[in-house]
Tab-separated table of C-alpha atoms in Angstrom:
chain	number	residue	atom	x	y	z
A	1385	MET	CA	52.029	-10.710	63.401
A	1386	GLY	CA	52.430	-9.895	67.096
A	1387	THR	CA	52.146	-6.978	69.514
A	1388	VAL	CA	54.685	-4.205	69.416
A	1389	THR	CA	55.501	-1.417	71.990
A	1390	ARG	CA	55.331	2.183	71.100
A	1391	ARG	CA	59.071	2.471	71.284
A	1392	ALA	CA	59.382	-0.303	68.592
A	1393	LEU	CA	56.886	1.538	66.545
A	1394	ILE	CA	58.734	4.852	66.477
A	1395	THR	CA	62.275	3.448	66.092
A	1396	GLY	CA	61.327	0.605	63.765
A	1397	VAL	CA	63.352	-2.618	63.298
A	1398	VAL	CA	65.492	-2.339	60.266
A	1399	ALA	CA	67.456	0.827	59.372
A	1400	LEU	CA	67.137	1.832	55.663
A	1401	THR	CA	70.361	3.364	54.509
A	1402	ALA	CA	71.454	4.447	51.024
A	1403	LEU	CA	75.062	5.147	50.272
A	1404	GLY	CA	75.612	8.752	49.185
A	1405	ALA	CA	78.752	10.978	48.768
A	1406	GLY	CA	80.726	8.044	50.433
A	1407	SER	CA	78.597	7.908	53.757
A	1408	ALA	CA	75.497	6.235	54.918
A	1409	ARG	CA	72.305	8.241	55.393
A	1410	VAL	CA	68.770	7.316	56.471
A	1411	VAL	CA	66.179	7.709	53.890
A	1412	ASP	CA	62.391	8.072	54.477
A	1413	PRO	CA	60.623	5.111	53.046
A	1414	PHE	CA	57.151	6.385	53.324
A	1415	THR	CA	57.133	8.683	50.053
A	1416	LEU	CA	53.983	6.907	48.727
A	1417	GLY	CA	51.652	7.702	51.627
A	1418	VAL	CA	49.224	5.414	53.337
A	1419	ALA	CA	45.689	4.119	52.579
A	1420	SER	CA	42.834	2.005	53.817
A	1421	GLY	CA	40.166	0.137	52.223
A	1422	ASP	CA	37.477	-2.489	51.955
A	1423	PRO	CA	35.910	-1.591	55.378
A	1424	THR	CA	33.541	-4.014	57.146
A	1425	PRO	CA	31.649	-3.706	60.383
A	1426	ASP	CA	34.568	-4.982	62.431
A	1427	GLY	CA	37.616	-4.358	60.231
A	1428	VAL	CA	39.547	-2.659	57.422
A	1429	VAL	CA	42.587	-3.074	55.365
A	1430	LEU	CA	45.574	-0.707	55.986
A	1431	TRP	CA	48.223	-0.131	53.278
A	1432	THR	CA	51.612	1.366	52.565
A	1433	ARG	CA	54.489	0.616	50.292
A	1434	LEU	CA	58.140	1.513	51.208
A	1435	ALA	CA	59.940	3.413	48.486
A	1436	PRO	CA	62.810	5.715	49.592
A	1437	TYR	CA	63.405	6.533	45.933
A	1438	PRO	CA	60.027	6.136	44.061
A	1439	LEU	CA	61.332	6.471	40.563
A	1440	ALA	CA	64.074	3.511	40.735
A	1441	GLU	CA	63.909	2.042	37.336
A	1442	ASN	CA	63.553	-1.458	38.672
A	1443	GLY	CA	60.236	-0.590	40.235
A	1444	LEU	CA	61.384	-1.493	43.804
A	1445	GLY	CA	61.740	2.121	45.095
A	1446	GLY	CA	65.384	1.946	46.098
A	1447	MET	CA	64.803	-0.815	48.755
A	1448	PRO	CA	67.443	-3.431	49.749
A	1449	SER	CA	66.929	-6.796	48.429
A	1450	ARG	CA	65.585	-8.344	51.712
A	1451	VAL	CA	62.577	-8.254	53.903
A	1452	VAL	CA	61.869	-5.252	56.085
A	1453	GLU	CA	59.822	-5.302	59.145
A	1454	VAL	CA	57.242	-2.434	59.422
A	1455	SER	CA	55.271	-1.661	62.570
A	1456	TRP	CA	51.760	-0.336	62.538
A	1457	GLU	CA	49.067	0.974	64.910
A	1458	LEU	CA	45.386	1.915	64.851
A	1459	ALA	CA	43.875	4.201	67.505
A	1460	ARG	CA	40.519	5.919	68.306
A	1461	ASP	CA	42.083	9.469	68.335
A	1462	GLU	CA	44.410	11.257	66.036
A	1463	ARG	CA	47.154	11.758	68.667
A	1464	PHE	CA	47.128	7.930	69.291
A	1465	ARG	CA	46.448	8.208	73.116
A	1466	HIS	CA	43.886	5.294	72.673
A	1467	VAL	CA	45.602	2.700	70.594
A	1468	VAL	CA	43.291	-0.380	70.041
A	1469	ARG	CA	45.596	-2.419	67.732
A	1470	ARG	CA	49.313	-2.821	67.168
A	1471	GLY	CA	51.399	-5.148	65.111
A	1472	ARG	CA	54.259	-5.873	62.856
A	1473	GLN	CA	54.219	-6.843	59.179
A	1474	TRP	CA	56.954	-7.941	56.683
A	1475	ALA	CA	57.545	-5.863	53.544
A	1476	ARG	CA	59.037	-8.172	50.996
A	1477	PRO	CA	60.627	-7.711	47.685
A	1478	GLU	CA	58.381	-10.077	45.836
A	1479	SER	CA	55.377	-7.873	46.837
A	1480	GLY	CA	57.067	-4.610	45.804
A	1481	PHE	CA	57.668	-3.870	49.527
A	1482	SER	CA	53.878	-3.211	49.946
A	1483	VAL	CA	52.210	-3.873	53.241
A	1484	HIS	CA	48.574	-4.894	53.579
A	1485	VAL	CA	47.246	-5.282	57.163
A	1486	GLU	CA	43.768	-6.782	57.485
A	1487	VAL	CA	42.721	-5.448	60.922
A	1488	GLY	CA	39.858	-7.133	62.615
A	1489	GLY	CA	37.902	-6.977	65.949
A	1490	LEU	CA	36.854	-3.344	65.715
A	1491	GLU	CA	33.788	-1.556	66.543
A	1492	PRO	CA	31.163	-0.954	63.988
A	1493	GLY	CA	30.354	2.455	62.675
A	1494	ARG	CA	33.523	4.073	64.215
A	1495	GLU	CA	36.267	6.437	63.093
A	1496	TYR	CA	39.867	5.375	63.587
A	1497	PHE	CA	43.290	6.594	62.756
A	1498	TYR	CA	46.517	4.647	61.701
A	1499	ARG	CA	50.157	4.875	60.835
A	1500	PHE	CA	53.294	2.945	60.073
A	1501	ALA	CA	56.919	2.970	61.076
A	1502	THR	CA	60.267	1.543	60.223
A	1503	GLY	CA	63.950	2.515	60.256
A	1504	GLY	CA	63.277	5.422	62.517
A	1505	HIS	CA	60.690	6.868	60.194
A	1506	LEU	CA	57.056	7.521	60.888
A	1507	SER	CA	54.392	7.576	58.134
A	1508	ARG	CA	51.717	10.206	57.955
A	1509	THR	CA	48.521	9.453	59.846
A	1510	GLY	CA	45.505	8.114	57.864
A	1511	ARG	CA	41.939	8.350	58.805
A	1512	THR	CA	39.557	5.440	58.245
A	1513	ARG	CA	36.284	3.978	59.552
A	1514	THR	CA	34.383	0.774	59.832
A	1515	THR	CA	30.886	0.315	58.324
A	1516	PRO	CA	27.784	0.524	60.531
A	1517	ALA	CA	26.377	-2.848	62.018
A	1518	PRO	CA	24.332	-4.912	59.708
A	1519	GLY	CA	20.743	-3.682	59.417
A	1520	THR	CA	21.609	-0.143	60.704
A	1521	MET	CA	19.635	2.555	58.946
A	1522	THR	CA	20.358	5.525	61.273
A	1523	THR	CA	23.854	6.458	59.958
A	1524	PRO	CA	23.900	8.575	56.752
A	1525	LEU	CA	26.656	8.070	54.393
A	1526	THR	CA	28.836	10.687	52.520
A	1527	MET	CA	30.447	8.830	49.575
A	1528	ALA	CA	32.632	10.465	47.010
A	1529	PHE	CA	33.640	8.506	43.763
A	1530	ALA	CA	36.239	9.377	41.088
A	1531	SER	CA	38.046	7.808	38.090
A	1532	CYS	CA	40.336	8.536	35.197
A	1533	ALA	CA	43.497	10.282	36.425
A	1534	GLN	CA	45.932	10.852	33.635
A	1535	TYR	CA	49.086	12.164	35.148
A	1536	GLU	CA	50.162	14.147	31.961
A	1537	HIS	CA	46.867	15.841	31.483
A	1538	GLY	CA	46.546	17.767	34.704
A	1539	TYR	CA	47.247	18.399	38.424
A	1540	PHE	CA	45.362	16.119	40.836
A	1541	THR	CA	43.681	19.108	42.681
A	1542	ALA	CA	40.441	17.286	42.436
A	1543	TYR	CA	41.762	14.626	44.805
A	1544	ARG	CA	42.645	17.301	47.154
A	1545	ARG	CA	39.157	18.750	46.991
A	1546	LEU	CA	37.650	15.349	47.517
A	1547	ALA	CA	39.551	14.939	50.746
A	1548	GLU	CA	38.549	18.274	52.014
A	1549	ASP	CA	34.846	17.244	51.645
A	1550	GLU	CA	35.629	14.566	54.402
A	1551	PRO	CA	33.793	11.770	52.841
A	1552	ASP	CA	33.036	8.438	54.955
A	1553	LEU	CA	34.002	6.366	51.897
A	1554	VAL	CA	35.614	6.833	48.390
A	1555	LEU	CA	34.965	4.683	45.447
A	1556	HIS	CA	37.423	4.656	42.629
A	1557	LEU	CA	35.955	3.307	39.506
A	1558	GLY	CA	38.994	2.677	37.352
A	1559	ASP	CA	41.923	4.194	35.306
A	1560	TYR	CA	43.853	5.083	38.527
A	1561	GLN	CA	46.955	5.273	36.393
A	1562	TYR	CA	47.582	5.260	32.635
A	1563	GLU	CA	49.867	2.967	30.644
A	1564	TYR	CA	51.268	5.291	27.932
A	1565	ARG	CA	54.735	6.424	27.692
A	1566	LYS	CA	55.598	10.222	27.726
A	1567	GLY	CA	53.767	12.326	25.121
A	1568	VAL	CA	51.765	9.563	23.403
A	1569	HIS	CA	48.339	10.487	25.010
A	1570	VAL	CA	47.934	14.291	24.604
A	1571	ALA	CA	45.105	16.295	26.222
A	1572	PRO	CA	43.244	18.864	23.881
A	1573	ASN	CA	44.964	21.760	25.777
A	1574	GLY	CA	48.339	19.928	25.864
A	1575	ASN	CA	50.044	17.979	28.426
A	1576	VAL	CA	51.248	19.880	31.505
A	1577	ARG	CA	53.294	17.144	33.308
A	1578	GLU	CA	55.384	14.155	32.086
A	1579	VAL	CA	55.356	10.639	33.156
A	1580	ASP	CA	58.538	8.704	33.870
A	1581	GLY	CA	59.527	5.442	32.085
A	1582	PRO	CA	58.446	3.519	29.127
A	1583	GLU	CA	54.743	2.143	28.341
A	1584	THR	CA	53.864	-0.154	31.209
A	1585	VAL	CA	54.333	-3.736	30.150
A	1586	THR	CA	56.535	-5.319	32.663
A	1587	LEU	CA	55.899	-5.653	36.520
A	1588	ALA	CA	58.820	-3.140	37.025
A	1589	ASP	CA	57.255	-0.751	34.483
A	1590	TYR	CA	53.823	-0.875	36.390
A	1591	ARG	CA	55.447	-0.552	39.875
A	1592	HIS	CA	57.459	2.334	38.679
A	1593	ARG	CA	54.440	4.150	37.225
A	1594	TYR	CA	52.172	3.610	40.416
A	1595	ALA	CA	55.094	4.892	42.455
A	1596	GLN	CA	55.155	8.208	40.419
A	1597	TYR	CA	51.330	8.585	40.875
A	1598	LYS	CA	51.365	7.836	44.491
A	1599	SER	CA	54.182	10.428	45.005
A	1600	ASP	CA	51.567	13.082	44.370
A	1601	ALA	CA	50.472	14.920	47.388
A	1602	ASP	CA	47.014	15.583	46.344
A	1603	LEU	CA	46.508	11.855	45.722
A	1604	GLN	CA	47.935	10.940	49.017
A	1605	ALA	CA	45.662	13.336	50.877
A	1606	ALA	CA	42.672	11.649	49.268
A	1607	HIS	CA	43.810	8.200	50.353
A	1608	ALA	CA	44.468	9.436	53.937
A	1609	ALA	CA	41.013	10.903	54.319
A	1610	ALA	CA	38.815	7.935	54.227
A	1611	PRO	CA	38.766	4.232	53.294
A	1612	TRP	CA	38.483	3.347	49.627
A	1613	ALA	CA	36.862	0.585	47.546
A	1614	VAL	CA	38.503	0.251	44.215
A	1615	VAL	CA	38.101	-1.508	40.937
A	1616	TRP	CA	40.158	-1.280	37.817
A	1617	ASP	CA	39.334	-0.321	34.134
A	1618	ASP	CA	41.295	-0.448	30.889
A	1619	HIS	CA	44.097	1.898	31.341
A	1620	ASP	CA	45.266	0.043	34.648
A	1621	VAL	CA	46.283	-2.641	32.134
A	1622	ALA	CA	46.056	-1.475	28.545
A	1623	ASP	CA	43.639	0.675	26.558
A	1624	ASN	CA	40.340	-1.106	25.902
A	1625	TRP	CA	41.491	-4.597	26.828
A	1626	ALA	CA	38.759	-7.189	27.063
A	1627	GLY	CA	39.284	-10.480	28.855
A	1628	SER	CA	42.267	-12.212	27.094
A	1629	HIS	CA	42.074	-9.825	24.129
A	1630	TYR	CA	44.474	-6.980	23.656
A	1631	SER	CA	42.810	-4.106	21.851
A	1632	LYS	CA	45.434	-2.897	19.425
A	1633	PRO	CA	46.408	-5.668	16.880
A	1634	GLU	CA	48.336	-3.124	14.955
A	1635	ILE	CA	50.830	-2.822	17.755
A	1636	PRO	CA	52.632	-6.104	18.577
A	1637	GLN	CA	51.802	-7.653	22.046
A	1638	PRO	CA	53.596	-11.016	22.069
A	1639	ASP	CA	52.520	-12.017	25.584
A	1640	PHE	CA	49.396	-10.152	26.680
A	1641	PRO	CA	48.617	-12.790	29.610
A	1642	ALA	CA	51.974	-12.036	31.030
A	1643	ARG	CA	51.321	-8.318	30.792
A	1644	ARG	CA	47.970	-8.676	32.364
A	1645	ALA	CA	49.529	-10.752	35.219
A	1646	ALA	CA	52.013	-7.984	35.767
A	1647	ALA	CA	49.280	-5.451	35.907
A	1648	ALA	CA	47.206	-7.490	38.408
A	1649	GLN	CA	50.153	-8.025	40.623
A	1650	ALA	CA	51.122	-4.238	40.587
A	1651	TYR	CA	47.450	-3.339	41.172
A	1652	TYR	CA	47.273	-5.502	44.369
A	1653	GLU	CA	50.569	-4.108	45.486
A	1654	ASN	CA	49.372	-0.552	45.251
A	1655	MET	CA	45.803	-0.739	46.628
A	1656	PRO	CA	44.106	-1.368	49.953
A	1657	ILE	CA	42.392	-4.507	48.917
A	1658	ARG	CA	42.085	-8.027	50.320
A	1659	SER	CA	42.113	-10.241	47.085
A	1660	LYS	CA	45.535	-11.298	45.927
A	1661	PRO	CA	46.151	-12.269	42.359
A	1662	ARG	CA	46.462	-15.724	40.931
A	1663	GLY	CA	48.523	-15.428	37.696
A	1664	PHE	CA	46.518	-12.902	35.629
A	1665	ASP	CA	43.418	-13.442	37.628
A	1666	LEU	CA	42.535	-10.928	40.308
A	1667	ARG	CA	38.950	-11.117	41.663
A	1668	LEU	CA	37.898	-7.561	42.252
A	1669	TYR	CA	34.029	-8.030	42.154
A	1670	ARG	CA	32.777	-7.819	45.764
A	1671	ARG	CA	30.200	-6.129	48.062
A	1672	VAL	CA	30.971	-3.377	50.554
A	1673	GLY	CA	27.785	-2.821	52.712
A	1674	TRP	CA	26.911	0.231	54.802
A	1675	GLY	CA	24.565	-1.193	57.422
A	1676	GLY	CA	21.112	-1.629	56.138
A	1677	LEU	CA	21.367	1.650	54.138
A	1678	THR	CA	23.449	0.832	51.058
A	1679	THR	CA	25.207	-2.296	49.358
A	1680	PHE	CA	27.851	-1.393	46.908
A	1681	HIS	CA	28.145	-4.287	44.278
A	1682	MET	CA	31.675	-3.476	43.013
A	1683	LEU	CA	31.903	-4.885	39.547
A	1684	ASP	CA	34.757	-5.798	37.080
A	1685	THR	CA	33.682	-5.025	33.646
A	1686	ARG	CA	37.080	-5.864	31.878
A	1687	GLN	CA	38.340	-9.195	32.997
A	1688	TYR	CA	35.458	-11.511	31.989
A	1689	ARG	CA	33.841	-9.725	29.139
A	1690	ASP	CA	33.755	-10.888	25.416
A	1691	ASP	CA	35.795	-9.030	22.896
A	1692	GLN	CA	34.094	-5.762	21.704
A	1693	PRO	CA	31.938	-6.414	18.641
A	1694	CYS	CA	32.563	-5.072	15.187
A	1695	GLY	CA	36.159	-4.333	15.917
A	1696	ASP	CA	35.291	-1.801	18.800
A	1697	GLY	CA	34.706	1.970	18.199
A	1698	ILE	CA	31.606	4.117	17.824
A	1699	LYS	CA	29.556	2.759	14.900
A	1700	PRO	CA	26.388	0.848	13.905
A	1701	CYS	CA	26.862	-2.818	14.793
A	1702	PRO	CA	24.074	-5.466	14.755
A	1703	GLU	CA	26.482	-7.847	16.588
A	1704	ARG	CA	26.077	-5.896	19.872
A	1705	LEU	CA	22.544	-7.219	20.281
A	1706	GLU	CA	23.508	-10.887	20.166
A	1707	PRO	CA	21.914	-12.464	23.256
A	1708	THR	CA	25.115	-14.492	24.228
A	1709	ARG	CA	27.306	-11.550	24.382
A	1710	THR	CA	28.608	-10.878	28.053
A	1711	MET	CA	30.131	-7.981	29.868
A	1712	LEU	CA	30.368	-9.602	33.260
A	1713	GLY	CA	30.967	-13.107	32.540
A	1714	ALA	CA	28.488	-15.897	33.580
A	1715	GLU	CA	29.793	-16.378	37.117
A	1716	GLN	CA	29.958	-12.573	37.988
A	1717	GLU	CA	26.514	-12.001	36.582
A	1718	ARG	CA	24.992	-14.896	38.750
A	1719	TRP	CA	26.745	-13.432	41.736
A	1720	LEU	CA	25.296	-9.974	40.889
A	1721	LEU	CA	21.813	-11.090	40.289
A	1722	ASP	CA	21.790	-13.492	43.381
A	1723	GLY	CA	22.862	-10.432	45.336
A	1724	PHE	CA	19.846	-8.470	44.033
A	1725	ARG	CA	17.545	-11.284	45.006
A	1726	THR	CA	18.852	-11.486	48.542
A	1727	SER	CA	19.366	-7.750	49.182
A	1728	SER	CA	17.568	-6.098	52.141
A	1729	ALA	CA	19.479	-2.771	51.616
A	1730	ARG	CA	17.633	0.420	50.951
A	1731	TRP	CA	19.901	1.405	48.149
A	1732	ASP	CA	21.656	-1.121	45.849
A	1733	VAL	CA	24.565	0.642	44.037
A	1734	LEU	CA	26.758	-0.667	41.234
A	1735	GLY	CA	30.218	0.531	41.359
A	1736	GLN	CA	31.352	-0.040	37.909
A	1737	GLN	CA	33.454	1.357	34.969
A	1738	VAL	CA	31.805	2.004	31.577
A	1739	PHE	CA	28.664	3.986	30.425
A	1740	PHE	CA	25.630	1.888	31.335
A	1741	SER	CA	22.758	3.708	29.618
A	1742	GLN	CA	22.111	3.401	25.913
A	1743	TYR	CA	23.663	6.352	24.080
A	1744	ASP	CA	23.159	7.072	20.414
A	1745	HIS	CA	25.869	9.408	19.229
A	1746	THR	CA	24.271	10.245	15.940
A	1747	PRO	CA	20.962	12.008	15.267
A	1748	GLY	CA	18.591	10.043	12.933
A	1749	PRO	CA	17.342	6.492	12.562
A	1750	VAL	CA	20.811	4.803	12.508
A	1751	GLN	CA	22.294	3.999	15.952
A	1752	GLU	CA	25.963	4.640	16.553
A	1753	THR	CA	26.949	3.490	19.954
A	1754	ASN	CA	29.959	3.073	21.936
A	1755	LEU	CA	30.859	-0.601	21.601
A	1756	ASP	CA	33.318	-0.671	24.536
A	1757	ALA	CA	30.505	0.471	26.790
A	1758	TRP	CA	27.446	-1.487	27.807
A	1759	ASP	CA	25.895	-0.705	24.471
A	1760	GLY	CA	28.339	-3.259	23.018
A	1761	TYR	CA	26.845	-5.935	25.382
A	1762	ALA	CA	23.121	-5.031	25.292
A	1763	ALA	CA	21.641	-8.366	26.222
A	1764	ASP	CA	23.902	-8.595	29.231
A	1765	ARG	CA	22.624	-4.998	30.306
A	1766	ASP	CA	19.155	-6.046	29.744
A	1767	ARG	CA	19.466	-8.870	32.263
A	1768	VAL	CA	21.038	-6.682	34.743
A	1769	VAL	CA	18.222	-4.104	34.412
A	1770	ALA	CA	15.679	-6.956	34.758
A	1771	GLY	CA	17.506	-7.761	38.051
A	1772	PHE	CA	16.701	-4.334	39.332
A	1773	SER	CA	13.143	-5.436	39.901
A	1774	SER	CA	14.448	-7.507	42.996
A	1775	VAL	CA	15.676	-4.433	44.764
A	1776	ARG	CA	14.098	-1.401	46.323
A	1777	ASN	CA	16.308	1.197	44.676
A	1778	ALA	CA	18.930	0.696	41.917
A	1779	VAL	CA	21.748	3.186	41.282
A	1780	VAL	CA	24.451	2.769	38.779
A	1781	LEU	CA	27.825	4.657	39.298
A	1782	THR	CA	30.053	5.005	36.240
A	1783	GLY	CA	33.580	6.185	35.454
A	1784	ASP	CA	35.568	5.918	32.138
A	1785	VAL	CA	33.763	8.661	30.053
A	1786	HIS	CA	35.734	11.786	31.182
A	1787	ALA	CA	32.570	13.805	31.751
A	1788	ALA	CA	29.695	14.090	34.277
A	1789	TRP	CA	26.478	12.533	33.096
A	1790	GLY	CA	23.155	11.831	34.716
A	1791	ALA	CA	20.654	9.309	33.151
A	1792	GLU	CA	17.526	7.536	33.927
A	1793	VAL	CA	17.817	3.669	33.278
A	1794	LYS	CA	14.977	2.706	31.175
A	1795	GLU	CA	13.420	-0.874	30.737
A	1796	ARG	CA	13.003	-0.211	26.938
A	1797	TRP	CA	15.677	2.225	25.732
A	1798	ASP	CA	13.875	3.282	22.539
A	1799	ASP	CA	10.668	4.288	24.244
A	1800	PRO	CA	11.026	7.430	26.391
A	1801	ALA	CA	7.795	6.598	28.043
A	1802	SER	CA	8.762	3.235	29.210
A	1803	ARG	CA	9.223	2.786	33.025
A	1804	THR	CA	12.364	3.987	34.657
A	1805	ALA	CA	14.056	1.180	36.445
A	1806	GLY	CA	17.007	2.968	38.003
A	1807	THR	CA	19.359	5.746	37.858
A	1808	GLU	CA	22.891	6.235	36.395
A	1809	ILE	CA	25.506	8.711	37.720
A	1810	ALA	CA	28.615	9.069	35.617
A	1811	GLY	CA	31.542	10.810	37.159
A	1812	THR	CA	33.833	13.003	35.211
A	1813	SER	CA	37.528	12.524	35.210
A	1814	ILE	CA	40.074	13.795	37.775
A	1815	THR	CA	42.350	14.979	34.834
A	1816	SER	CA	41.814	13.011	31.714
A	1817	GLY	CA	40.880	15.243	28.812
A	1818	GLY	CA	42.524	18.432	30.197
A	1819	ASP	CA	40.538	21.426	31.345
A	1820	GLY	CA	37.410	20.643	29.517
A	1821	SER	CA	34.363	22.819	29.178
A	1822	GLU	CA	30.860	23.305	30.522
A	1823	VAL	CA	29.245	21.818	27.429
A	1824	TYR	CA	29.938	20.830	23.759
A	1825	PRO	CA	28.249	22.463	20.826
A	1826	GLU	CA	26.560	19.120	20.086
A	1827	THR	CA	25.026	18.782	23.649
A	1828	PRO	CA	21.583	19.863	22.545
A	1829	GLU	CA	21.490	17.260	19.802
A	1830	TRP	CA	22.593	14.679	22.346
A	1831	PHE	CA	19.827	15.304	24.730
A	1832	ALA	CA	17.336	15.271	21.820
A	1833	GLU	CA	18.477	11.885	20.642
A	1834	ASN	CA	18.790	10.381	24.170
A	1835	PRO	CA	15.904	11.844	26.201
A	1836	HIS	CA	16.638	9.566	29.182
A	1837	ILE	CA	19.901	11.613	29.714
A	1838	LYS	CA	19.288	14.557	31.967
A	1839	TYR	CA	22.557	16.086	32.645
A	1840	PHE	CA	26.039	16.632	31.098
A	1841	ASN	CA	29.133	18.668	32.082
A	1842	ASN	CA	32.582	18.402	30.704
A	1843	ARG	CA	34.780	19.802	33.522
A	1844	ARG	CA	37.125	17.649	35.585
A	1845	GLY	CA	36.357	16.711	39.239
A	1846	TYR	CA	34.347	13.919	41.067
A	1847	VAL	CA	30.934	13.163	42.466
A	1848	ARG	CA	29.944	13.729	46.087
A	1849	THR	CA	26.834	11.698	47.237
A	1850	ARG	CA	24.978	11.718	50.615
A	1851	PHE	CA	22.780	8.567	51.290
A	1852	SER	CA	19.920	8.417	53.715
A	1853	PRO	CA	16.940	6.312	54.056
A	1854	ASP	CA	14.664	8.778	52.172
A	1855	GLU	CA	16.847	10.021	49.318
A	1856	VAL	CA	20.323	10.346	47.770
A	1857	ARG	CA	21.605	13.780	46.999
A	1858	VAL	CA	24.147	13.938	44.210
A	1859	ASP	CA	26.574	16.838	43.880
A	1860	PHE	CA	28.595	16.954	40.571
A	1861	ARG	CA	31.734	18.725	41.898
A	1862	GLY	CA	33.906	20.418	39.150
A	1863	LEU	CA	37.193	22.401	38.703
A	1864	ASP	CA	37.439	25.057	35.877
A	1865	HIS	CA	41.063	24.035	35.213
A	1866	VAL	CA	43.541	21.300	36.016
A	1867	SER	CA	46.382	22.725	33.816
A	1868	ARG	CA	47.498	24.700	36.726
A	1869	PRO	CA	47.461	23.424	40.312
A	1870	GLY	CA	45.131	24.713	43.128
A	1871	ALA	CA	41.880	25.282	41.430
A	1872	PRO	CA	38.778	25.699	43.623
A	1873	VAL	CA	35.965	23.263	43.433
A	1874	SER	CA	32.204	24.214	42.929
A	1875	THR	CA	29.066	22.202	42.642
A	1876	LYS	CA	28.154	22.340	39.083
A	1877	ALA	CA	24.656	20.733	39.738
A	1878	SER	CA	22.791	18.875	42.328
A	1879	PHE	CA	20.046	16.201	42.156
A	1880	VAL	CA	18.028	14.115	44.387
A	1881	ILE	CA	16.922	10.535	43.854
A	1882	GLU	CA	13.980	9.793	46.001
A	1883	ASP	CA	13.288	6.354	47.728
A	1884	ARG	CA	11.238	4.195	45.347
A	1885	VAL	CA	11.185	6.894	42.838
A	1886	PRO	CA	14.066	6.311	40.277
A	1887	GLY	CA	15.213	9.290	38.401
A	1888	LEU	CA	16.933	12.560	38.878
A	1889	ASN	CA	15.213	15.486	40.476
A	1890	PRO	CA	17.162	18.839	40.141
A	1891	VAL	CA	17.882	20.741	43.385
């Protein structure tokens, strides 16, 4: 990578042409937008992927079978009058024509703007920022998090509203895309859009599906608004996968490791992350710090877990209590607990996928829990909760469950009077589940059976948080419909978590 002049940035190096009606025409390759991610005090990852024809069946977006040189620049201002970094990067067929630029040497705690160019085309401008210098406590953080965007179930308006909130950082906690073919996964109020192509199994399938998602203007707006830190969940590979285990034995899956490897490669190609896959292994657990204020421990609760006990599902299951069962795997668990012990952050936050708190689905003495969630790995959860004693404030962020929840993390789940060790905030889905509702008829029974759960809402949306040294404000943001585009967003409820006082306080 070298320097590049402004003229080279605008004109690009390789002209992208496609033959149509017997003549050559230049085609815009930046149909999938731009993104940034994994910020540090002195750097950030910049991303784009070239795809003049996003829905090309081979997953390569209509690109020629050769490398393409892409120019990029990063500036202090939106008009690019004060450019601080420029360079060139190759977009290669074997990487799906994705571009990952790891920019360094930047100032901490600063806003920047970036863009790409090739073939006479200029991408949209993205906004990003570096994190504050280590130990800094004076810079508050507005962070939004989201999960579970099923393209068929609704429009991605929630992403647009998230962008309009102008967060400093976005966390995506999994199910960025869904693997199903058209019409298989139907929302309660019916599907309102269609996915293109078969169920995602091959690398071409996953590339193709990501291209359809990333063509969405609302999703592009959210990526362009702020840096993201992302982790995957089950649908980014296959429903309820667990380590090397494919979850649906009734559906033949002759080579699940190859499918997992394809999903890992496509995930890397489409996300602004630093880690590259090695076969079917893609290390996604990592930390993102925000000065001395917040450390985000981004977890992978899919790749290293044991298979779900008792054949998965929601049911009574004594096996879930076995002490050797693991959600995180030994290495990731050690990494997490060591991070707790050495942390000096005011707020230690888990960015993870599945419901953390115990949740009994059935009134009465028999416990029926979701064995795909942490309830299926109770001993591992107990070890993580015990680790909370090493940090000043522990907050768990959760995706997966397609509804908004707020809960107090207890040292002993079956004793409502036991000490509260931390706080869980579960975000609803972007679209999964369709329009939803404010509550379910069963909601009062759920609260009575699980008194540590303090909030529930079944609309679509995201969560907006505001971290400061004294408190975290939590705004559950919801839309009343996703079956039609353009819904307004409202704050369904707000809570505050006070420094050294775990639990949710209504605002």
